[in-house]
Amino acid sequence: MAHEKNPDPLREFHPHNHDHCVSDAMAAAERICASSGARLTPVRRRVLEILLEGHRPMGAYDVLGRLDEEGLGDKPPVAYRALGFLVDHGLAHRIERLNAFIACPHPEAEGHGAAFLICRGCGTVAEVTATLPDLPEGFRVERTTVEAEGLCAACTEKAA
Amino acid sequence: MAHEKNPDPLREFHPHNHDHCVSDAMAAAERICASSGARLTPVRRRVLEILLEGHRPMGAYDVLGRLDEEGLGDKPPVAYRALGFLVDHGLAHRIERLNAFIACPHPEAEGHGAAFLICRGCGTVAEVTATLPDLPEGFRVERTTVEAEGLCAACTEKAA
DNA sequence: AGAGGCAATGTTATCTTGTAACAAAATTGG
DNA sequence: CCAATTTTGTTACAAGATAACATTGCCTCT
Ligand SMILES: [Zn+2]
Ligand SMILES: [Zn+2]
Ligand SMILES: [Zn+2]
Ligand SMILES: [Zn+2]
């Protein structure tokens, strides 16, 4: 965990050594599954890799298309089950506004109130940590969805 | 606007004079449309009433079913267009987690960062005001989705 | 009133997203 | 190995949403 000291929180929007994102996240996924007894089976692992490589939100049918190319399955439940597993174990997140899924870049930082910045220009999505503001009492919050759509710095420049 | 001094922010979870919700919101919708030149046509008005009366999120096809009963249309675009109009004008909101729509109870309080508390027990949804926590700079936020799923006070008691 | 332009509605067809249900195979633990 | 559980394979559908185009209604200008 040495070098995982929360780097640029918006690195998704910049060029970066993406191989590290992939290998770090895969290693973390291995550890998480090993320690919880969950089984990172071939399809599940491959779906996680596909999400990580894309480094952007992908629809379930996009993922399924990739699986099909590789002979790993071509029926919707194949993709939905693998994605469900990843989401349940915190290895991926569902972006509600996009009906899409994205790999979690730091799945070991759990309890992390995840929020997503969605650039409508380039389609990039960054996951950031955000604590929800105080909500009225008398409601026990279990899960939150926080998604912000807008323009990243680069797309703001281009638009100007 | 005298008596609209932001009452119980969680009134959706309690018994309340719901006729007031409906009539207040309809009056506000009239004012908003009148002042912006938008046309609150019969179908649009009726869809808003249906959402207000239900006082809970409704899927587009639920709304369409109601419209059909009343002879106002039976094809998906009828519902989606009316709902789109209401959302565009801030008279209703889309709840992403539920693929559903809900009337805004206070459409004149604009710029209000709306957040939604979704009770998984009774299905009630309350709209509350919440300012988003500070997000990393370098991203221009235009719209936010904040939805919290959990249990309302009554459902928490029942579950205990 | 008549004509032109724009907004709204009607309608068809299709597309995308997501699940229920059940059978077969693989894994785990005894 | 046997039985229980989990995972996969497959069919068939349900649910949610939109593209595209024809038609109608509304407003404005002459
Ligand atoms: Zn995450
Ligand atoms: Zn961008
Ligand atoms: Zn009410
Ligand atoms: Zn409840």
XYZ file of N, CA, C and O and ligand atoms in Angstrom, chain A residues 90-93 103-110 112 114 116 127-128, ligand 1:
69
model
N -17.366 -4.020 -4.146
C -16.703 -2.727 -4.137
C -15.600 -2.600 -5.167
O -14.791 -1.676 -5.109
N -15.544 -3.524 -6.122
C -14.474 -3.472 -7.120
C -14.887 -2.621 -8.322
O -14.055 -2.243 -9.138
N -16.161 -2.360 -8.419
C -16.653 -1.507 -9.498
C -17.840 -0.734 -8.956
O -18.403 -1.077 -7.910
N -18.195 0.316 -9.653
C -19.335 1.124 -9.252
C -20.275 1.270 -10.428
O -19.858 1.230 -11.584
N -14.700 0.665 -13.155
C -13.891 0.010 -12.130
C -13.531 1.004 -11.046
O -13.298 2.182 -11.314
N -13.500 0.522 -9.824
C -13.063 1.375 -8.723
C -11.549 1.382 -8.702
O -10.912 0.330 -8.660
N -10.940 2.567 -8.745
C -9.482 2.633 -8.827
C -8.795 2.347 -7.493
O -7.581 2.149 -7.477
N -9.533 2.346 -6.415
C -8.895 2.172 -5.101
C -9.848 1.423 -4.191
O -10.300 1.947 -3.178
N -10.119 0.188 -4.528
C -11.171 -0.553 -3.829
C -10.839 -0.854 -2.374
O -11.730 -1.253 -1.640
N -9.612 -0.652 -2.001
C -9.289 -0.962 -0.604
C -9.583 0.201 0.334
O -9.672 0.016 1.537
N -9.759 1.380 -0.218
C -10.122 2.523 0.620
C -11.625 2.474 0.867
O -12.374 3.266 0.319
N -12.053 1.535 1.651
C -13.492 1.310 1.752
C -14.226 2.262 2.683
O -13.620 3.035 3.394
N -15.372 4.478 1.673
C -15.159 5.731 0.976
C -16.458 6.169 0.329
O -17.000 5.494 -0.517
N -18.073 7.421 -2.209
C -17.624 7.696 -3.564
C -18.538 8.709 -4.236
O -19.749 8.671 -4.088
N -18.805 10.869 -8.178
C -18.278 10.769 -9.535
C -18.454 12.082 -10.269
O -19.522 12.702 -10.217
N -13.501 9.289 -10.116
C -14.078 8.961 -8.818
C -13.334 9.744 -7.757
O -12.111 9.694 -7.691
N -14.069 10.471 -6.953
C -13.451 11.237 -5.874
C -14.144 10.879 -4.569
O -15.214 10.280 -4.557
Zn -14.305 3.358 -5.414
